[in-house]
Amino acid sequence: MCSRKRSEAQAQAKSLPEHPLQRQRYSHSHSQSRIPLQIVSNPSSFLNSSDHTFSKRRKLDLQNPKSMAAIIKTVYTDTNTQIDELTRMKYEKLNELDKIKSQTWKLQSQIPDLELKLDKVRSEMERVKSKFNFIERQIIGLNSLKSQKVESLKKSISIFKNTMKEKFDDKVNSLNVKYEEKITKIIQDGIESFKAKEKKLKDEIKDLKDELGSYSSDVLQIDKKKLDKELRQELDNYTKTENIDIRRIKSECNELTLKIEDLFVDIKTLHDKYETQTQSKLESLKTISNDLLIQHEEIQIQERALNSKMNELNTTKDGECNKLLKLKGQCRQYKQDIESFHEQVKKEEHYRRFLHNQLQEMKGNIRVFCRLKPEPKHQNEMFNYQIRSMLDTSNFKETLLITEPKTANSNGNKSRVLKQAKTYTFSFDKVFDENATNGDIFEEISQLVQSSLDGFNVCIFTYGQTGSGKTFTMSNSIDGLIPSSIKLMFERLNTLNFIDKHYHLYGQFFEIYGDDTNDLIEDGFLHINNNDELVGLDIDRLENIKMIKLYSTEQIEGLLKHASEKRATASTMANDVSSRSHSIFKVYIISYNETLQKYENIGILNLVDLAGSERLSHSQVSGIRLKETLAINKSLSALGDVIANLKGKSSHIPYRNSKLTHVLKDSLGGDSKTLMFVNISCLNSHFNESLSSLRFASKVNNTVLRK
């Protein structure tokens, strides 16, 4: 009887038909697995290398499954990482089907030993077929997105145009400034030099002419008259003297005869002396006159040369003015082209935002990441865990498996009985092991920061037990999520300000302690009360919470440092420095709407560091700490209730059940984007707290935002 059953079961298993689609997918997966999957992070480089190839592929017969699969593969791998991951998961699942098929044939050879497990094998086969049908439906859905992904190539074209436009603008501005400065300097230098030289030469010519005329007529006459006058005066004096002497000599004629002769000799000597001096002066004046004539001729030559040079400068000036007019005409044309490019860039930017939001909605408006805290000093005290990539799972998520630490119980005979270790499985959108850095984490969430700049409200918060690394992940001054997000926003806003509007960032930094809100911004920071940019904005203002304008990463470092000192902390059995409040850093993106002539709120980015969750039995708190713990757990429970109601599409969402959910209301519903970062510790002593955190995060991960 048993032998006949085994024979029938073996014949039935061998007669199971192979699904034709499975055979087709298996062949396709092996052929495609040899093709490297490349993520194109730079669309402009993709255009330069593959635009022509893609134009040919578009002409392929879309009814041909192989051609259609090739187009889908190219579009997905060149567009974003998510589609690439889905494609790789598809191939992995087909390989998994192949393994299951191999295992099925192996079981057929072992039917005599596996009769009692035949029903289980058949149910497993049904489950595999169900998975296969699910993957087939996924492929059909991806095919429907093909046309949208083809259009996404236009995004690459727009980026290429933007790059060329920026280079063109830089070149035009550089040439414009260069030629204007050069032409202006040449004209001014030429005119000033010419005027100075012309004035100098005219003054020299006038002086030389006056001096020459003076020397040529008056000087000689004046010197001659002067000499004659001097001679006459001397003769008069001499005559008078002689008359006196004659009268005296008449009485002393004999005595003075010799003296008179001597005087005549002296007179002759003086006459010769004055004659020589007069002749010397005349010769000197003649020499000076000749020199002045030569200088006058040289000045005339220089004047003619200057006139010639002035004519050349005038000709050059006219030519440069014509060039300047031509350049101004080109500049006007360039400005018109730039305005046209700006309009095109605006359109492409709107289309990019649409595609980016489509991608984010495909990933999910609520996402949950998990991070394992590194414990380098306690490697021997950690429970076992395993991370499986989405390629190894059936729900397209990464899986974390944790194993409960083994415990020993003693009986009366002192014998030890080991409990069987339990393994718990949780699925998340992304799991970061203990080797992951804050930079690796921010690379994953940067797309949500971009969504806030695109006009969506975004909430990113860290959750987990006390001491699990939430504050380090969120507020580390070097590479935490807060400083990294603000740095990225400043970089992106610089580009947006060039393209379209004038964007500004405003922020609030406060904590929720119980049901009270406490400001974490000190009075020394710039406090904005009546700024024109904030008048009339649709912002839910919190009482006694300051709002400041954000302008640099250095400012953010100061905010984080002051907030960490001011935030409520206390020591518990679970952690020496446990955060007893929820800290919230709200960033408002403000822009000026030229159509409405006013400022408007574009989006909000909420960066929330939740207080540490802990069980009362583990923390062993009492008094004020007990009240704090109850308030923390109540607010976290209210957060879970809000998410559960969103999942159930309830008509009433209990946002007002806690201060935390009321403050985060604008980022927990509608088309908002929410990311939870659950942080856990892998120490054996923290296993129960880590398990509780993972269960709460798993509850959030199963929620889809209601629209």
PDB file of N, CA and C in Angstrom, residues 597-669:
ATOM      1  N   GLN A 597       3.172  89.153  -5.542  1.00  0.00           N
ATOM      2  CA  GLN A 597       3.905  90.247  -4.899  1.00  0.00           C
ATOM      3  C   GLN A 597       3.946  90.081  -3.376  1.00  0.00           C
ATOM      4  N   LYS A 598       4.247  88.870  -2.934  1.00  0.00           N
ATOM      5  CA  LYS A 598       4.369  88.643  -1.494  1.00  0.00           C
ATOM      6  C   LYS A 598       5.173  87.365  -1.270  1.00  0.00           C
ATOM      7  N   TYR A 599       5.601  87.194  -0.007  1.00  0.00           N
ATOM      8  CA  TYR A 599       6.326  85.993   0.371  1.00  0.00           C
ATOM      9  C   TYR A 599       5.336  84.884   0.718  1.00  0.00           C
ATOM     10  N   GLU A 600       5.752  83.644   0.444  1.00  0.00           N
ATOM     11  CA  GLU A 600       4.888  82.503   0.741  1.00  0.00           C
ATOM     12  C   GLU A 600       5.733  81.346   1.249  1.00  0.00           C
ATOM     13  N   ASN A 601       5.077  80.502   2.041  1.00  0.00           N
ATOM     14  CA  ASN A 601       5.742  79.342   2.618  1.00  0.00           C
ATOM     15  C   ASN A 601       5.726  78.196   1.610  1.00  0.00           C
ATOM     16  N   ILE A 602       6.916  77.719   1.219  1.00  0.00           N
ATOM     17  CA  ILE A 602       7.014  76.656   0.220  1.00  0.00           C
ATOM     18  C   ILE A 602       6.881  75.275   0.860  1.00  0.00           C
ATOM     19  N   GLY A 603       7.643  75.013   1.880  1.00  0.00           N
ATOM     20  CA  GLY A 603       7.625  73.702   2.519  1.00  0.00           C
ATOM     21  C   GLY A 603       8.244  73.782   3.905  1.00  0.00           C
ATOM     22  N   ILE A 604       8.104  72.693   4.646  1.00  0.00           N
ATOM     23  CA  ILE A 604       8.626  72.626   6.009  1.00  0.00           C
ATOM     24  C   ILE A 604       9.403  71.323   6.156  1.00  0.00           C
ATOM     25  N   LEU A 605      10.583  71.427   6.760  1.00  0.00           N
ATOM     26  CA  LEU A 605      11.390  70.253   7.087  1.00  0.00           C
ATOM     27  C   LEU A 605      11.468  70.149   8.605  1.00  0.00           C
ATOM     28  N   ASN A 606      10.911  69.046   9.154  1.00  0.00           N
ATOM     29  CA  ASN A 606      10.933  68.801  10.595  1.00  0.00           C
ATOM     30  C   ASN A 606      11.991  67.747  10.892  1.00  0.00           C
ATOM     31  N   LEU A 607      12.958  68.086  11.728  1.00  0.00           N
ATOM     32  CA  LEU A 607      13.998  67.156  12.150  1.00  0.00           C
ATOM     33  C   LEU A 607      13.811  66.938  13.651  1.00  0.00           C
ATOM     34  N   VAL A 608      13.336  65.730  14.009  1.00  0.00           N
ATOM     35  CA  VAL A 608      12.865  65.469  15.367  1.00  0.00           C
ATOM     36  C   VAL A 608      13.742  64.402  16.015  1.00  0.00           C
ATOM     37  N   ASP A 609      14.267  64.746  17.196  1.00  0.00           N
ATOM     38  CA  ASP A 609      15.000  63.786  18.018  1.00  0.00           C
ATOM     39  C   ASP A 609      14.093  63.416  19.185  1.00  0.00           C
ATOM     40  N   LEU A 610      13.419  62.252  19.062  1.00  0.00           N
ATOM     41  CA  LEU A 610      12.465  61.841  20.091  1.00  0.00           C
ATOM     42  C   LEU A 610      13.193  61.448  21.367  1.00  0.00           C
ATOM     43  N   ALA A 611      12.523  61.639  22.491  1.00  0.00           N
ATOM     44  CA  ALA A 611      13.081  61.210  23.768  1.00  0.00           C
ATOM     45  C   ALA A 611      13.203  59.691  23.786  1.00  0.00           C
ATOM     46  N   GLY A 612      14.140  59.197  24.584  1.00  0.00           N
ATOM     47  CA  GLY A 612      14.379  57.768  24.624  1.00  0.00           C
ATOM     48  C   GLY A 612      13.225  57.002  25.234  1.00  0.00           C
ATOM     49  N   SER A 613      12.788  55.959  24.520  1.00  0.00           N
ATOM     50  CA  SER A 613      11.730  55.102  25.056  1.00  0.00           C
ATOM     51  C   SER A 613      12.360  54.066  25.982  1.00  0.00           C
ATOM     52  N   GLU A 614      11.721  53.763  27.070  1.00  0.00           N
ATOM     53  CA  GLU A 614      12.266  52.777  28.003  1.00  0.00           C
ATOM     54  C   GLU A 614      11.142  52.168  28.829  1.00  0.00           C
ATOM     55  N   ARG A 615      11.340  50.909  29.198  1.00  0.00           N
ATOM     56  CA  ARG A 615      10.362  50.231  30.045  1.00  0.00           C
ATOM     57  C   ARG A 615      10.609  50.605  31.505  1.00  0.00           C
ATOM     58  N   LEU A 616       9.523  50.770  32.240  1.00  0.00           N
ATOM     59  CA  LEU A 616       9.662  51.160  33.642  1.00  0.00           C
ATOM     60  C   LEU A 616      10.415  50.106  34.442  1.00  0.00           C
ATOM     61  N   SER A 617      10.216  48.823  34.082  1.00  0.00           N
ATOM     62  CA  SER A 617      10.895  47.759  34.817  1.00  0.00           C
ATOM     63  C   SER A 617      12.398  47.798  34.607  1.00  0.00           C
ATOM     64  N   HIS A 618      12.831  48.358  33.471  1.00  0.00           N
ATOM     65  CA  HIS A 618      14.265  48.415  33.184  1.00  0.00           C
ATOM     66  C   HIS A 618      14.894  49.699  33.719  1.00  0.00           C
ATOM     67  N   SER A 619      14.203  50.820  33.558  1.00  0.00           N
ATOM     68  CA  SER A 619      14.777  52.099  33.990  1.00  0.00           C
ATOM     69  C   SER A 619      14.696  52.284  35.500  1.00  0.00           C
ATOM     70  N   GLN A 620      13.675  51.659  36.159  1.00  0.00           N
ATOM     71  CA  GLN A 620      13.524  51.717  37.611  1.00  0.00           C
ATOM     72  C   GLN A 620      13.529  53.158  38.118  1.00  0.00           C
ATOM     73  N   VAL A 621      12.721  54.003  37.491  1.00  0.00           N
ATOM     74  CA  VAL A 621      12.658  55.406  37.883  1.00  0.00           C
ATOM     75  C   VAL A 621      11.504  55.616  38.842  1.00  0.00           C
ATOM     76  N   SER A 622      11.535  56.751  39.528  1.00  0.00           N
ATOM     77  CA  SER A 622      10.464  57.089  40.460  1.00  0.00           C
ATOM     78  C   SER A 622      10.385  58.600  40.571  1.00  0.00           C
ATOM     79  N   GLY A 623       9.311  59.085  41.177  1.00  0.00           N
ATOM     80  CA  GLY A 623       9.166  60.511  41.381  1.00  0.00           C
ATOM     81  C   GLY A 623       9.036  61.267  40.071  1.00  0.00           C
ATOM     82  N   ILE A 624       9.854  62.335  39.936  1.00  0.00           N
ATOM     83  CA  ILE A 624       9.791  63.176  38.734  1.00  0.00           C
ATOM     84  C   ILE A 624      10.174  62.373  37.496  1.00  0.00           C
ATOM     85  N   ARG A 625      11.186  61.510  37.616  1.00  0.00           N
ATOM     86  CA  ARG A 625      11.625  60.717  36.464  1.00  0.00           C
ATOM     87  C   ARG A 625      10.517  59.774  36.002  1.00  0.00           C
ATOM     88  N   LEU A 626       9.717  59.258  36.956  1.00  0.00           N
ATOM     89  CA  LEU A 626       8.598  58.391  36.589  1.00  0.00           C
ATOM     90  C   LEU A 626       7.565  59.172  35.781  1.00  0.00           C
ATOM     91  N   LYS A 627       7.258  60.403  36.225  1.00  0.00           N
ATOM     92  CA  LYS A 627       6.305  61.225  35.478  1.00  0.00           C
ATOM     93  C   LYS A 627       6.839  61.527  34.077  1.00  0.00           C
ATOM     94  N   GLU A 628       8.157  61.807  33.986  1.00  0.00           N
ATOM     95  CA  GLU A 628       8.749  62.082  32.676  1.00  0.00           C
ATOM     96  C   GLU A 628       8.625  60.875  31.759  1.00  0.00           C
ATOM     97  N   THR A 629       8.939  59.695  32.294  1.00  0.00           N
ATOM     98  CA  THR A 629       8.876  58.478  31.485  1.00  0.00           C
ATOM     99  C   THR A 629       7.454  58.200  31.020  1.00  0.00           C
ATOM    100  N   LEU A 630       6.481  58.383  31.920  1.00  0.00           N
ATOM    101  CA  LEU A 630       5.086  58.172  31.530  1.00  0.00           C
ATOM    102  C   LEU A 630       4.663  59.151  30.437  1.00  0.00           C
ATOM    103  N   ALA A 631       5.106  60.408  30.551  1.00  0.00           N
ATOM    104  CA  ALA A 631       4.756  61.406  29.529  1.00  0.00           C
ATOM    105  C   ALA A 631       5.398  61.062  28.189  1.00  0.00           C
ATOM    106  N   ILE A 632       6.661  60.597  28.231  1.00  0.00           N
ATOM    107  CA  ILE A 632       7.351  60.224  26.988  1.00  0.00           C
ATOM    108  C   ILE A 632       6.638  59.058  26.316  1.00  0.00           C
ATOM    109  N   ASN A 633       6.365  58.013  27.097  1.00  0.00           N
ATOM    110  CA  ASN A 633       5.709  56.836  26.524  1.00  0.00           C
ATOM    111  C   ASN A 633       4.299  57.162  26.024  1.00  0.00           C
ATOM    112  N   LYS A 634       3.609  58.077  26.715  1.00  0.00           N
ATOM    113  CA  LYS A 634       2.267  58.475  26.277  1.00  0.00           C
ATOM    114  C   LYS A 634       2.326  59.179  24.922  1.00  0.00           C
ATOM    115  N   SER A 635       3.297  60.092  24.767  1.00  0.00           N
ATOM    116  CA  SER A 635       3.396  60.822  23.496  1.00  0.00           C
ATOM    117  C   SER A 635       3.797  59.889  22.359  1.00  0.00           C
ATOM    118  N   LEU A 636       4.685  58.930  22.645  1.00  0.00           N
ATOM    119  CA  LEU A 636       5.065  57.970  21.605  1.00  0.00           C
ATOM    120  C   LEU A 636       3.886  57.071  21.239  1.00  0.00           C
ATOM    121  N   SER A 637       3.099  56.700  22.248  1.00  0.00           N
ATOM    122  CA  SER A 637       1.904  55.897  21.968  1.00  0.00           C
ATOM    123  C   SER A 637       0.908  56.690  21.126  1.00  0.00           C
ATOM    124  N   ALA A 638       0.763  57.986  21.427  1.00  0.00           N
ATOM    125  CA  ALA A 638      -0.135  58.834  20.635  1.00  0.00           C
ATOM    126  C   ALA A 638       0.347  58.937  19.198  1.00  0.00           C
ATOM    127  N   LEU A 639       1.663  58.989  19.028  1.00  0.00           N
ATOM    128  CA  LEU A 639       2.216  59.016  17.672  1.00  0.00           C
ATOM    129  C   LEU A 639       1.851  57.738  16.925  1.00  0.00           C
ATOM    130  N   GLY A 640       1.940  56.594  17.617  1.00  0.00           N
ATOM    131  CA  GLY A 640       1.543  55.343  16.989  1.00  0.00           C
ATOM    132  C   GLY A 640       0.065  55.303  16.650  1.00  0.00           C
ATOM    133  N   ASP A 641      -0.783  55.874  17.526  1.00  0.00           N
ATOM    134  CA  ASP A 641      -2.225  55.911  17.244  1.00  0.00           C
ATOM    135  C   ASP A 641      -2.532  56.764  16.021  1.00  0.00           C
ATOM    136  N   VAL A 642      -1.845  57.886  15.892  1.00  0.00           N
ATOM    137  CA  VAL A 642      -2.067  58.751  14.730  1.00  0.00           C
ATOM    138  C   VAL A 642      -1.722  58.008  13.449  1.00  0.00           C
ATOM    139  N   ILE A 643      -0.598  57.323  13.467  1.00  0.00           N
ATOM    140  CA  ILE A 643      -0.178  56.590  12.269  1.00  0.00           C
ATOM    141  C   ILE A 643      -1.153  55.462  11.966  1.00  0.00           C
ATOM    142  N   ALA A 644      -1.640  54.788  13.024  1.00  0.00           N
ATOM    143  CA  ALA A 644      -2.608  53.704  12.811  1.00  0.00           C
ATOM    144  C   ALA A 644      -3.902  54.234  12.204  1.00  0.00           C
ATOM    145  N   ASN A 645      -4.375  55.391  12.658  1.00  0.00           N
ATOM    146  CA  ASN A 645      -5.587  55.983  12.086  1.00  0.00           C
ATOM    147  C   ASN A 645      -5.371  56.426  10.650  1.00  0.00           C
ATOM    148  N   LEU A 646      -4.175  56.906  10.352  1.00  0.00           N
ATOM    149  CA  LEU A 646      -3.863  57.240   8.961  1.00  0.00           C
ATOM    150  C   LEU A 646      -3.921  55.989   8.095  1.00  0.00           C
ATOM    151  N   LYS A 647      -3.390  54.902   8.647  1.00  0.00           N
ATOM    152  CA  LYS A 647      -3.416  53.646   7.899  1.00  0.00           C
ATOM    153  C   LYS A 647      -4.848  53.180   7.659  1.00  0.00           C
ATOM    154  N   GLY A 648      -5.692  53.324   8.681  1.00  0.00           N
ATOM    155  CA  GLY A 648      -7.078  52.890   8.543  1.00  0.00           C
ATOM    156  C   GLY A 648      -7.968  53.883   7.847  1.00  0.00           C
ATOM    157  N   LYS A 649      -7.392  55.006   7.377  1.00  0.00           N
ATOM    158  CA  LYS A 649      -8.160  56.041   6.666  1.00  0.00           C
ATOM    159  C   LYS A 649      -9.345  56.511   7.497  1.00  0.00           C
ATOM    160  N   SER A 650      -9.069  56.705   8.778  1.00  0.00           N
ATOM    161  CA  SER A 650     -10.128  57.162   9.677  1.00  0.00           C
ATOM    162  C   SER A 650     -10.496  58.607   9.355  1.00  0.00           C
ATOM    163  N   SER A 651     -11.773  58.937   9.568  1.00  0.00           N
ATOM    164  CA  SER A 651     -12.216  60.311   9.311  1.00  0.00           C
ATOM    165  C   SER A 651     -11.691  61.274  10.366  1.00  0.00           C
ATOM    166  N   HIS A 652     -11.326  60.758  11.520  1.00  0.00           N
ATOM    167  CA  HIS A 652     -10.780  61.606  12.585  1.00  0.00           C
ATOM    168  C   HIS A 652      -9.391  61.095  12.966  1.00  0.00           C
ATOM    169  N   ILE A 653      -8.420  61.982  12.873  1.00  0.00           N
ATOM    170  CA  ILE A 653      -7.050  61.641  13.262  1.00  0.00           C
ATOM    171  C   ILE A 653      -6.765  62.343  14.583  1.00  0.00           C
ATOM    172  N   PRO A 654      -6.426  61.619  15.644  1.00  0.00           N
ATOM    173  CA  PRO A 654      -6.278  62.230  16.987  1.00  0.00           C
ATOM    174  C   PRO A 654      -4.949  62.957  17.160  1.00  0.00           C
ATOM    175  N   TYR A 655      -4.750  64.037  16.402  1.00  0.00           N
ATOM    176  CA  TYR A 655      -3.508  64.796  16.532  1.00  0.00           C
ATOM    177  C   TYR A 655      -3.378  65.462  17.899  1.00  0.00           C
ATOM    178  N   ARG A 656      -4.509  65.824  18.512  1.00  0.00           N
ATOM    179  CA  ARG A 656      -4.464  66.595  19.756  1.00  0.00           C
ATOM    180  C   ARG A 656      -4.290  65.725  20.999  1.00  0.00           C
ATOM    181  N   ASN A 657      -4.090  64.435  20.828  1.00  0.00           N
ATOM    182  CA  ASN A 657      -3.902  63.574  21.993  1.00  0.00           C
ATOM    183  C   ASN A 657      -2.577  63.828  22.689  1.00  0.00           C
ATOM    184  N   SER A 658      -1.641  64.461  21.993  1.00  0.00           N
ATOM    185  CA  SER A 658      -0.367  64.820  22.614  1.00  0.00           C
ATOM    186  C   SER A 658       0.181  66.055  21.926  1.00  0.00           C
ATOM    187  N   LYS A 659       1.035  66.756  22.646  1.00  0.00           N
ATOM    188  CA  LYS A 659       1.668  67.957  22.089  1.00  0.00           C
ATOM    189  C   LYS A 659       2.549  67.592  20.902  1.00  0.00           C
ATOM    190  N   LEU A 660       3.189  66.427  20.962  1.00  0.00           N
ATOM    191  CA  LEU A 660       4.092  66.002  19.890  1.00  0.00           C
ATOM    192  C   LEU A 660       3.350  65.851  18.573  1.00  0.00           C
ATOM    193  N   THR A 661       2.247  65.092  18.570  1.00  0.00           N
ATOM    194  CA  THR A 661       1.511  64.871  17.321  1.00  0.00           C
ATOM    195  C   THR A 661       0.842  66.145  16.827  1.00  0.00           C
ATOM    196  N   HIS A 662       0.459  67.024  17.750  1.00  0.00           N
ATOM    197  CA  HIS A 662      -0.156  68.288  17.324  1.00  0.00           C
ATOM    198  C   HIS A 662       0.861  69.176  16.603  1.00  0.00           C
ATOM    199  N   VAL A 663       2.092  69.220  17.121  1.00  0.00           N
ATOM    200  CA  VAL A 663       3.133  70.037  16.484  1.00  0.00           C
ATOM    201  C   VAL A 663       3.528  69.453  15.133  1.00  0.00           C
ATOM    202  N   LEU A 664       3.529  68.116  15.018  1.00  0.00           N
ATOM    203  CA  LEU A 664       3.937  67.457  13.775  1.00  0.00           C
ATOM    204  C   LEU A 664       2.767  67.198  12.835  1.00  0.00           C
ATOM    205  N   LYS A 665       1.625  67.786  13.111  1.00  0.00           N
ATOM    206  CA  LYS A 665       0.422  67.538  12.317  1.00  0.00           C
ATOM    207  C   LYS A 665       0.643  67.811  10.838  1.00  0.00           C
ATOM    208  N   ASP A 666       1.380  68.874  10.504  1.00  0.00           N
ATOM    209  CA  ASP A 666       1.533  69.259   9.102  1.00  0.00           C
ATOM    210  C   ASP A 666       2.410  68.301   8.318  1.00  0.00           C
ATOM    211  N   SER A 667       3.074  67.346   8.999  1.00  0.00           N
ATOM    212  CA  SER A 667       3.974  66.435   8.290  1.00  0.00           C
ATOM    213  C   SER A 667       3.609  64.976   8.482  1.00  0.00           C
ATOM    214  N   LEU A 668       2.417  64.695   8.963  1.00  0.00           N
ATOM    215  CA  LEU A 668       2.013  63.310   9.207  1.00  0.00           C
ATOM    216  C   LEU A 668       0.794  62.903   8.391  1.00  0.00           C
ATOM    217  N   GLY A 669       0.361  63.695   7.465  1.00  0.00           N
ATOM    218  CA  GLY A 669      -0.804  63.339   6.669  1.00  0.00           C
ATOM    219  C   GLY A 669      -0.756  63.965   5.300  1.00  0.00           C
TER     220      GLY A 669
END
